[in-house]
mmCIF file of C-alpha atoms and ligand atoms in Angstrom:
data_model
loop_
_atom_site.group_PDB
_atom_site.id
_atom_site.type_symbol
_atom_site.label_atom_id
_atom_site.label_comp_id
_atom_site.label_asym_id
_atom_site.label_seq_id
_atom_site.Cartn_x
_atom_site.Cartn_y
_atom_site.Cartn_z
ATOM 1 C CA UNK A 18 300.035 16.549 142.807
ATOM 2 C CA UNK A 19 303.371 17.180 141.562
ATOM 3 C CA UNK A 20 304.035 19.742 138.408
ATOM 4 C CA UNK A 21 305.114 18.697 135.074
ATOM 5 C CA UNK A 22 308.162 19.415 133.608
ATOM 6 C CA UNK A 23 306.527 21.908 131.708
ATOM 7 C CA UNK A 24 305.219 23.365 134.454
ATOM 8 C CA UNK A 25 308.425 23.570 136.037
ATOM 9 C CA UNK A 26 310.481 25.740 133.219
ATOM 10 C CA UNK A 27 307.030 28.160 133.448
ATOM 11 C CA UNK A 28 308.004 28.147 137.436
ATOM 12 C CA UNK A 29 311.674 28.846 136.520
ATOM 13 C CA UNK A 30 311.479 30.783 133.536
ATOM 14 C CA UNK A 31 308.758 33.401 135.270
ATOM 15 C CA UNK A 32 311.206 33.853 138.358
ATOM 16 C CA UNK A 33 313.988 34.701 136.257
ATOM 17 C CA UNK A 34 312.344 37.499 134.342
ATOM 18 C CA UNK A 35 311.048 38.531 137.786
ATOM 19 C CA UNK A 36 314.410 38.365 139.568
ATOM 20 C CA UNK A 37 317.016 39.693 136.956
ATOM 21 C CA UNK A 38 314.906 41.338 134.343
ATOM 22 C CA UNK A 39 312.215 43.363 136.831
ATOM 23 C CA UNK A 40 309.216 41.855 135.554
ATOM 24 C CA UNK A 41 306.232 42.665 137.215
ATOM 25 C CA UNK A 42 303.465 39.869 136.756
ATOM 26 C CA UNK A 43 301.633 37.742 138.796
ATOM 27 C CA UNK A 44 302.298 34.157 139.356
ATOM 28 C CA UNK A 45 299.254 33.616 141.793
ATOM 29 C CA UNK A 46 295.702 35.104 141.455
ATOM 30 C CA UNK A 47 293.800 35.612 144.471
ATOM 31 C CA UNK A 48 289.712 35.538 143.144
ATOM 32 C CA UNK A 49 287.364 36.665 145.638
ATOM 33 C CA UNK A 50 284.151 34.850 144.279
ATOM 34 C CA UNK A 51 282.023 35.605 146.869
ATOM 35 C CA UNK A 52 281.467 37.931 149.881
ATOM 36 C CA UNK A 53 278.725 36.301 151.296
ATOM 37 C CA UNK A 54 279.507 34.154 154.644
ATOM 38 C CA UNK A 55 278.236 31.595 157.193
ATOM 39 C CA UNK A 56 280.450 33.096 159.562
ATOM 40 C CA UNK A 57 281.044 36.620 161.095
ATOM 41 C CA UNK A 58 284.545 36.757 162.593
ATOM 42 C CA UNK A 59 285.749 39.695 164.358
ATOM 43 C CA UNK A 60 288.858 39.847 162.230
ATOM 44 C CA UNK A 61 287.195 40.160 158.943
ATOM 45 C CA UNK A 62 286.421 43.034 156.823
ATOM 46 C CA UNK A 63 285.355 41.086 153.821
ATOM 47 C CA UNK A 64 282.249 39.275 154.894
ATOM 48 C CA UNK A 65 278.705 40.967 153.555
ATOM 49 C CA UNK A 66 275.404 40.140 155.237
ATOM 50 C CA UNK A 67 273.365 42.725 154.135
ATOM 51 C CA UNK A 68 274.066 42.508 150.062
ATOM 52 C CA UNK A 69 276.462 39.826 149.131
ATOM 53 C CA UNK A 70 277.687 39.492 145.790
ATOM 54 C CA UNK A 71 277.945 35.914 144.251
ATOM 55 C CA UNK A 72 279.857 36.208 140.841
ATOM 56 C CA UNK A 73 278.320 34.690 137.951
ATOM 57 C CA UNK A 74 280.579 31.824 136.210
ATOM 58 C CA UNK A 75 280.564 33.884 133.499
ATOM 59 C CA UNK A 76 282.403 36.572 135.453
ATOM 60 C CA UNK A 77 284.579 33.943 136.970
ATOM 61 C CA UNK A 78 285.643 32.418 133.261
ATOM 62 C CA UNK A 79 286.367 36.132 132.336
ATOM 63 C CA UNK A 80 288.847 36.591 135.086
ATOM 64 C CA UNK A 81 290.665 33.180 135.294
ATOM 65 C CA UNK A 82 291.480 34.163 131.947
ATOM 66 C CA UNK A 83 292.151 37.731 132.285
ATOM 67 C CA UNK A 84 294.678 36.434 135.129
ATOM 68 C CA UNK A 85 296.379 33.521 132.928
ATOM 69 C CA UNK A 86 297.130 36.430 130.261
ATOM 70 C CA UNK A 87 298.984 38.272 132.849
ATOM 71 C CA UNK A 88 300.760 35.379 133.334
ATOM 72 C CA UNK A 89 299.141 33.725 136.477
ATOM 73 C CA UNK A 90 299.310 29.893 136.290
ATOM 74 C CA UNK A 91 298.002 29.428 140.421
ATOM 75 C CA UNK A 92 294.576 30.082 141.746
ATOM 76 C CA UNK A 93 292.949 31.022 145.296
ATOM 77 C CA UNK A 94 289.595 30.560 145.377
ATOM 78 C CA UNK A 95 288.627 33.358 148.404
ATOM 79 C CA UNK A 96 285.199 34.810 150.197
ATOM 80 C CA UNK A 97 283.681 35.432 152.000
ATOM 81 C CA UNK A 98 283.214 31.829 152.256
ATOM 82 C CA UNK A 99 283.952 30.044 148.538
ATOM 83 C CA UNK A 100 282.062 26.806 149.732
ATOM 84 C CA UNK A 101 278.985 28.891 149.402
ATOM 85 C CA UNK A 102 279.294 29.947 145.825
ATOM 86 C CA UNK A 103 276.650 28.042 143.262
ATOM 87 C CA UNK A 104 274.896 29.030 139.914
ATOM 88 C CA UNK A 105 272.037 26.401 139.326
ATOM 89 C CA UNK A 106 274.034 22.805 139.476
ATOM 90 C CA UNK A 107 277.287 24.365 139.100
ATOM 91 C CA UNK A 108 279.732 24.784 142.803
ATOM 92 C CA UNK A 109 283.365 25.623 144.066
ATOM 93 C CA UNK A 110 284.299 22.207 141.884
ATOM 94 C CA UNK A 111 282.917 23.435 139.217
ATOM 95 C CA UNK A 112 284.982 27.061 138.820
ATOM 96 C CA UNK A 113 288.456 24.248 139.902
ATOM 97 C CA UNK A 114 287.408 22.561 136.428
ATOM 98 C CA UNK A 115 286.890 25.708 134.797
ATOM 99 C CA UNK A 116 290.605 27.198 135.912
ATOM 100 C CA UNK A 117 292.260 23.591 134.948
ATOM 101 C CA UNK A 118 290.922 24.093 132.042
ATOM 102 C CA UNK A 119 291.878 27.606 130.924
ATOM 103 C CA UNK A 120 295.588 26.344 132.082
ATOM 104 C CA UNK A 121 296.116 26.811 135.433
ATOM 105 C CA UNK A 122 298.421 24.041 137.399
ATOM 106 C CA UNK A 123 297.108 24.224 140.698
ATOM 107 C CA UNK A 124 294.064 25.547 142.343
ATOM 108 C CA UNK A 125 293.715 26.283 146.424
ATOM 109 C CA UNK A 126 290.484 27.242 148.151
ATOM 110 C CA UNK A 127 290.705 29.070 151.740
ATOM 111 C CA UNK A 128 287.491 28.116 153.425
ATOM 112 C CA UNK A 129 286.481 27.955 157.360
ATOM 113 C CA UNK A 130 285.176 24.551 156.561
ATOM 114 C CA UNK A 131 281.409 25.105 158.125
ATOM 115 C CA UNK A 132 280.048 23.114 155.285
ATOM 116 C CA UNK A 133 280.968 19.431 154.160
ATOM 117 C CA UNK A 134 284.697 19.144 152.619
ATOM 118 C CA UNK A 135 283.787 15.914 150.438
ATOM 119 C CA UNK A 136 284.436 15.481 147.180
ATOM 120 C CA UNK A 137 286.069 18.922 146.836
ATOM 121 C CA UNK A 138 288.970 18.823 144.072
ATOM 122 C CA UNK A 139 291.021 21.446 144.879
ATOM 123 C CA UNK A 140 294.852 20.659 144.707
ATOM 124 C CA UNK A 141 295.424 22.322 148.293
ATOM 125 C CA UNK A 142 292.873 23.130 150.795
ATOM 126 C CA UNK A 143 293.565 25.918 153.861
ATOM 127 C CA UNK A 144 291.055 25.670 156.655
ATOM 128 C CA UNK A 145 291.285 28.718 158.944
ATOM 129 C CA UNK A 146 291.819 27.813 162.292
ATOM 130 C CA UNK A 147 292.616 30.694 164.745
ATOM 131 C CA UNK A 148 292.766 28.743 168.386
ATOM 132 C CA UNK A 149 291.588 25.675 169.534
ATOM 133 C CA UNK A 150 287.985 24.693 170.757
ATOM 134 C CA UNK A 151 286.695 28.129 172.496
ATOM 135 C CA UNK A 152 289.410 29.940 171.001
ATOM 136 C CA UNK A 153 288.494 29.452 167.619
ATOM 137 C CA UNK A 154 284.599 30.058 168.603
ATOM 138 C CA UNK A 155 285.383 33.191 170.361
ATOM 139 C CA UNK A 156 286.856 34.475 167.027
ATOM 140 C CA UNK A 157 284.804 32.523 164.377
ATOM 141 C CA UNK A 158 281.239 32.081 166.665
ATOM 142 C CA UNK A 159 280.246 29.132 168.696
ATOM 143 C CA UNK A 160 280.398 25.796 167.185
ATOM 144 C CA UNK A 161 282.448 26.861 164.396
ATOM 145 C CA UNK A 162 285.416 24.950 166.145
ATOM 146 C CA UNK A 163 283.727 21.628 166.356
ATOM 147 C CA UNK A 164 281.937 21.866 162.441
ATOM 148 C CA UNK A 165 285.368 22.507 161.146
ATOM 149 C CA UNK A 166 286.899 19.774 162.943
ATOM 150 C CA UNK A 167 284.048 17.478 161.927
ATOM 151 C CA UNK A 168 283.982 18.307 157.995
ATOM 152 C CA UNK A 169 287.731 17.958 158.088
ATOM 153 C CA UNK A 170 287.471 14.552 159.345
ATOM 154 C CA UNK A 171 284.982 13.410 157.128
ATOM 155 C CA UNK A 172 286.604 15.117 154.082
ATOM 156 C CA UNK A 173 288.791 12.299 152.882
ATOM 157 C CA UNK A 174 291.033 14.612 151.986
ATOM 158 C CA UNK A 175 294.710 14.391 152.640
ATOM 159 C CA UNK A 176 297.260 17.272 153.296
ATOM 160 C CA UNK A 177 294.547 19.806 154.245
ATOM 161 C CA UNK A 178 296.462 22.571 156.186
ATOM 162 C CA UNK A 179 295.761 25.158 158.522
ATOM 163 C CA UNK A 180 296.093 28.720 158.753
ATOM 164 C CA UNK A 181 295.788 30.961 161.847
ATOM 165 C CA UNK A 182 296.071 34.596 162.017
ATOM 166 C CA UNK A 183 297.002 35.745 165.250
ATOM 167 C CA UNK A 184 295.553 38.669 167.033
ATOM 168 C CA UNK A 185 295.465 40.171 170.625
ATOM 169 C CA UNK A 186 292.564 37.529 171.357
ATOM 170 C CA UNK A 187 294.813 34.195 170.503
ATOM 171 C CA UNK A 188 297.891 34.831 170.738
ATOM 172 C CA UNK A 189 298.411 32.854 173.557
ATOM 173 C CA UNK A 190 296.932 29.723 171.619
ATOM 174 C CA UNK A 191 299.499 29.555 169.395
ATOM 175 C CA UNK A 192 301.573 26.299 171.090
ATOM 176 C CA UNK A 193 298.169 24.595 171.692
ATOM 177 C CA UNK A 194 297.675 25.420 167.879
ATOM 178 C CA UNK A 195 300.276 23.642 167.080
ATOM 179 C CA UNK A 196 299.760 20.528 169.272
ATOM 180 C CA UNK A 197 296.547 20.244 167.142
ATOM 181 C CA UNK A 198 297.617 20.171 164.048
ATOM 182 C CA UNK A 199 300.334 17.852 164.852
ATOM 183 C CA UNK A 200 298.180 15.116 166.653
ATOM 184 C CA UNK A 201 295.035 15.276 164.106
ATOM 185 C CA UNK A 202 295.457 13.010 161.461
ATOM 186 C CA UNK A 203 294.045 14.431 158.518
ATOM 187 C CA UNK A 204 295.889 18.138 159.053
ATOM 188 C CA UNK A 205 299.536 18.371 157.459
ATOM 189 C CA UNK A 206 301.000 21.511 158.555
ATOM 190 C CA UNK A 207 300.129 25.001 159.830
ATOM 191 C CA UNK A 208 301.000 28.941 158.411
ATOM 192 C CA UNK A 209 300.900 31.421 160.546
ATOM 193 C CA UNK A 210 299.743 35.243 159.628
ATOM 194 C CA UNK A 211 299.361 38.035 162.357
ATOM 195 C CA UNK A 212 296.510 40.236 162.314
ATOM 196 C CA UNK A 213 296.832 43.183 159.410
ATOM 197 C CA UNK A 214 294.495 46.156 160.720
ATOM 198 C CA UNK A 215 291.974 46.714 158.142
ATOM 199 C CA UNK A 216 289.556 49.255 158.465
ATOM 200 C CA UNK A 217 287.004 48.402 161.672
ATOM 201 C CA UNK A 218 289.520 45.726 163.224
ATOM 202 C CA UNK A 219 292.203 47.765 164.194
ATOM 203 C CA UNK A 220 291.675 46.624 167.930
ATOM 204 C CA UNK A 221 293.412 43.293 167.058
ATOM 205 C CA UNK A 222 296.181 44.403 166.437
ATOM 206 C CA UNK A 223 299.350 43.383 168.360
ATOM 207 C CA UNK A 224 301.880 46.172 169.168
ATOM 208 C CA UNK A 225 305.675 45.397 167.740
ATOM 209 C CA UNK A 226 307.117 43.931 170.876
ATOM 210 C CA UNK A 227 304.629 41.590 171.754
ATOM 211 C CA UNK A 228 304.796 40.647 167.537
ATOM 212 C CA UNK A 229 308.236 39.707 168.027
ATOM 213 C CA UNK A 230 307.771 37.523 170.904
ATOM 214 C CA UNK A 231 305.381 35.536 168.879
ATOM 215 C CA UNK A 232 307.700 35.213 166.162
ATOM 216 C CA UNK A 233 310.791 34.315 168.606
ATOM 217 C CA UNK A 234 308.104 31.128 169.875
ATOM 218 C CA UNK A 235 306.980 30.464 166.328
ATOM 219 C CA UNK A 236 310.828 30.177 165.797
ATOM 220 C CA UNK A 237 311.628 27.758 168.473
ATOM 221 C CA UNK A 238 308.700 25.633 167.379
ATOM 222 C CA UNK A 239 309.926 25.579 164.168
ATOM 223 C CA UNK A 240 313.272 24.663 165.043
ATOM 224 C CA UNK A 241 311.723 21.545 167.365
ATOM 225 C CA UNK A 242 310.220 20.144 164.303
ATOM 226 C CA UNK A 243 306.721 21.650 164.364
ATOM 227 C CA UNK A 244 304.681 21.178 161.485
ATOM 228 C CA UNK A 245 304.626 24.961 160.521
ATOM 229 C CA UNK A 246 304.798 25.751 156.910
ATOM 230 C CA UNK A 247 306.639 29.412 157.121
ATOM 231 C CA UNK A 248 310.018 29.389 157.036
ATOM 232 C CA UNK A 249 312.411 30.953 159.675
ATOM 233 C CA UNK A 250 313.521 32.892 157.035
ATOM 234 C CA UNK A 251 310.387 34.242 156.315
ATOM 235 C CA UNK A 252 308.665 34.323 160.169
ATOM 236 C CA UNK A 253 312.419 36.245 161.069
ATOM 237 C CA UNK A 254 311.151 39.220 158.415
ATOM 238 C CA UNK A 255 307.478 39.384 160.156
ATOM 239 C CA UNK A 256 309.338 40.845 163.234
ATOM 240 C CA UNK A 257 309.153 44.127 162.131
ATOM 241 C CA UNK A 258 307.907 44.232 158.665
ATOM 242 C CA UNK A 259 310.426 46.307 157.397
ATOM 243 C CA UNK A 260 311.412 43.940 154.119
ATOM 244 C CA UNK A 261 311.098 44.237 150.877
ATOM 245 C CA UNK A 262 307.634 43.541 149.734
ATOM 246 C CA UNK A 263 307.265 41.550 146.619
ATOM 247 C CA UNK A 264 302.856 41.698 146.778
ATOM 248 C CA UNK A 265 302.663 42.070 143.104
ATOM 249 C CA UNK A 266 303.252 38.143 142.967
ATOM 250 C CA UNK A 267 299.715 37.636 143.166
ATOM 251 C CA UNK A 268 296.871 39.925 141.515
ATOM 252 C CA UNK A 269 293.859 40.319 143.653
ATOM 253 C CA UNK A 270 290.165 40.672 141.982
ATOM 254 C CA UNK A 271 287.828 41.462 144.576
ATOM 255 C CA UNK A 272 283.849 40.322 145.028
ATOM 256 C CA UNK A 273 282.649 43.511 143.002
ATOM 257 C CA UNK A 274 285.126 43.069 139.843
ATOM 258 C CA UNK A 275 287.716 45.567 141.134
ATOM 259 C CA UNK A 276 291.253 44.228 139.521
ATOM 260 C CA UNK A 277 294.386 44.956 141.532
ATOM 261 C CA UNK A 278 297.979 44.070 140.414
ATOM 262 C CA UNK A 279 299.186 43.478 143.932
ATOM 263 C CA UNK A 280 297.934 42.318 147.410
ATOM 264 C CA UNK A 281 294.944 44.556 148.340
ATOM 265 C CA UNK A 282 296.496 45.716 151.340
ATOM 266 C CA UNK A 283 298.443 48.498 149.411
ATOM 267 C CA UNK A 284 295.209 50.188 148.558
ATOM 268 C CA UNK A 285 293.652 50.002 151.816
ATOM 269 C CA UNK A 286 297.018 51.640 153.544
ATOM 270 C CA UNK A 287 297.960 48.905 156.278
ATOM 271 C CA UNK A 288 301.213 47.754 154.136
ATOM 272 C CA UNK A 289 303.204 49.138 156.870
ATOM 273 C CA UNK A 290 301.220 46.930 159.719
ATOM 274 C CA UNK A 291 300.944 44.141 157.397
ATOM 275 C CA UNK A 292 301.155 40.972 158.769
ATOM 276 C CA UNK A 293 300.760 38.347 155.568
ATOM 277 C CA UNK A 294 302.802 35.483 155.865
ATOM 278 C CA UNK A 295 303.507 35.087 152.937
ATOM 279 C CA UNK A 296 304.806 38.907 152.395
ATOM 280 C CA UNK A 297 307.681 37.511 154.682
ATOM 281 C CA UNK A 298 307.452 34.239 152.196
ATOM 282 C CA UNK A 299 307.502 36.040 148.938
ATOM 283 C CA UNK A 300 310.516 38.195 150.315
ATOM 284 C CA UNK A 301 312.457 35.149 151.185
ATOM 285 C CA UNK A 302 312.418 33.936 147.687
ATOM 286 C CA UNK A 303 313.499 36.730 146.123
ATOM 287 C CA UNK A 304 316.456 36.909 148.348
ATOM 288 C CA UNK A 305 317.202 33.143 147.571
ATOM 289 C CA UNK A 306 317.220 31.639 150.969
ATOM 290 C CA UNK A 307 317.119 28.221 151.054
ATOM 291 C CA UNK A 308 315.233 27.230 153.601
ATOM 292 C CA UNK A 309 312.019 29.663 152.145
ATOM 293 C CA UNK A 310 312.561 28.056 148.735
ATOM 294 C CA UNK A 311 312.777 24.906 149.973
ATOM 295 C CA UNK A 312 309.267 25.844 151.726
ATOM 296 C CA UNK A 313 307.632 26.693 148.758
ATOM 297 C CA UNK A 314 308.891 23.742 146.494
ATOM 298 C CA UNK A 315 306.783 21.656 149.108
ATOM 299 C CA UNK A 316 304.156 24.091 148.978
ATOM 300 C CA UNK A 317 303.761 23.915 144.938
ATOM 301 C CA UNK A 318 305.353 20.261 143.564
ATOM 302 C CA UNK A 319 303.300 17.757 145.834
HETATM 303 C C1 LIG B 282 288.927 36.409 154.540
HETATM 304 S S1 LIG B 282 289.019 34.670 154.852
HETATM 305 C C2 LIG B 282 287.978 34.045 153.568
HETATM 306 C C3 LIG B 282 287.946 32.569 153.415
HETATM 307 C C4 LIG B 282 287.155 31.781 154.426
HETATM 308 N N1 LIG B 282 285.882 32.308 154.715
HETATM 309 C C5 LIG B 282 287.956 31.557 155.685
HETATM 310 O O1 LIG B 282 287.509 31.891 156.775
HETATM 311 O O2 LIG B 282 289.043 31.011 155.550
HETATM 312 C C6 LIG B 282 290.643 34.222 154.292
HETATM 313 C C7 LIG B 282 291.717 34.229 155.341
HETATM 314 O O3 LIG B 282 292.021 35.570 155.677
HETATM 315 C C8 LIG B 282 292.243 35.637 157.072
HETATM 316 N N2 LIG B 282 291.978 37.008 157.520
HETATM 317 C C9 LIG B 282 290.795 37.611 157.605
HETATM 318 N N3 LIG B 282 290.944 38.867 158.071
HETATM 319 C C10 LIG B 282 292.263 39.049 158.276
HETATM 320 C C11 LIG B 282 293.043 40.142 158.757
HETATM 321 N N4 LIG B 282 292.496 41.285 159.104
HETATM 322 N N5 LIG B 282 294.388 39.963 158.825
HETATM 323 C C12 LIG B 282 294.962 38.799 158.458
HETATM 324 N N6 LIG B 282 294.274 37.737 158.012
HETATM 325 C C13 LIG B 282 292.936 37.874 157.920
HETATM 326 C C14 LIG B 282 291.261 34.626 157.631
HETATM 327 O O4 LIG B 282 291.579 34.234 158.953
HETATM 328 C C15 LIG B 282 291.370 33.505 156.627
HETATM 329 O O5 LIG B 282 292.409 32.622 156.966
#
């Protein structure tokens, strides 16, 4: 779905305040709705068994708009697992409507796809994928591999895309990965993250050398036409992490209410081991390199 003109100027006008006037609002939200999930995966510090909080879409309405005052105008619909989330007849479709209509251009929901994809009306959907067939399941639990694959199939959706965070599990996966995505049909592209150490997964973690490696394959992939959404720009600065970090493009509000201005990871100290793609992304942009903005045009005007 391409952006209006309108749309466009926001786009422009926003990144010039940010850029040359040091303007410090978000253009994304990231709006944990949920914590409850259908999966466990050892990666995750989010997910809640034991008490999970499902946001009322009262609570939702009063943060969309809370976030479109700051200036937000994109929304990330996040869990736990935001496939889950209902109030009586009301679902995930019904908080897109509710964030199209406060004004936001574009709405994305991250999901692990364990429940049917039909129907929903999201401008860009991100299925995480983090190996292929017993890969996946030895991360995400068994069968979670072949329900994704299933529900994306039957979706009817086009341009869903993947995401994989690699760890000390996967890593090796990472070329089958991208075989995947490039011979199933109804997947457009792939990001890649590494593994950011939150409290309890620390094990995952890789060590610097063997992060560069990855990136130096993830490189050469790119560069023999893989469908991988990062740029080089931005996989180049994910070598070491030591960029500029721009988190403060998105505001996070967690599951309980908490509001952050920037990417939670600040807050929870693993900055330093961070391993967001879209840190490396973010940075890209603000240094004007082509190739990342011309990466993020495709990302935003479908
Ligand atoms: C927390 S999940 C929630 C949404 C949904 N349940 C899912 O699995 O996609 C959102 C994304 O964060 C990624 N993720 C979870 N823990 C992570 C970590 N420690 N480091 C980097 N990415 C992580 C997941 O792989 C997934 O792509």
């Amino acid at each position: 779905m391409g952006l209006a003109i309108k749309e466009t100027a926001y786009l422009g006008w926003w990144f010039v305040r940010a850029r040359f006037f040091g303007r410090r609002k978000p253009l994304q939200t990231v709006l944990f709705i949920t914590d409850a999930c259908n999966l466990s995966c050892r990666h995750c510090a989010i997910y809640n068994h034991k008490d999970p909080v499902m946001k009322s879409y009262e609570k939702v309405r009063e943060e969309l708009e809370y976030s479109y005052r700051e200036g937000s105008r994109f929304v990330d619909f996040e869990g736990g697992e935001p496939m889950i989330w209902r109030e009586g007849d009301k679902d995930i479709n019904s908080l897109i409507a509710l964030a199209k209509e406060i004004g936001f251009y574009s709405c994305t929901v991250t999901t692990n796809a364990q429940l049917p994809l039909k129907g929903l009306k999201a401008d860009s959907v991100w299925v995480s994928m983090d190996g292929v067939g017993a890969m996946h399941d030895d991360i995400r639990g068994e069968g979670a591999f072949a329900k994704m694959e299933k529900n994306v199939a039957e979706s009817g959706l086009k341009g869903v895309s993947v995401n994989m965070t690699i760890n000390k599990r996967n890593c090796e996966d990472v070329e089958r990965a991208v075989e995947y995505v490039k011979n199933n049909p109804h997947l457009e592209q792939i990001s890649f993250s590494f593994h950011t150490p939150y409290a309890g997964t620390e094990g995952l973690k890789l060590d610097w050398e063997e992060r560069g490696k990855i990136v130096e394959r993830l490189i050469v992939l790119k560069k023999g036409g893989a469908p991988i959404m990062n740029s080089l720009s931005g996989l180049r600065l994910l070598k070491d992490n030591k960029f500029k970090k721009h988190c403060w493009v998105s505001n996070f509000i967690l599951h309980d209410g908490t509001r952050f201005a920037e990417c939670t990871g600040k807050a929870a100290g693993v900055c330093e081991e961070c391993g967001f793609g879209m840190a490396g992304e973010m940075s890209s942009v603000f240094a004007f390199k082509p190739d990342t903005l011309m990466a993020g045009m495709k990302l935003r005007v479908r």
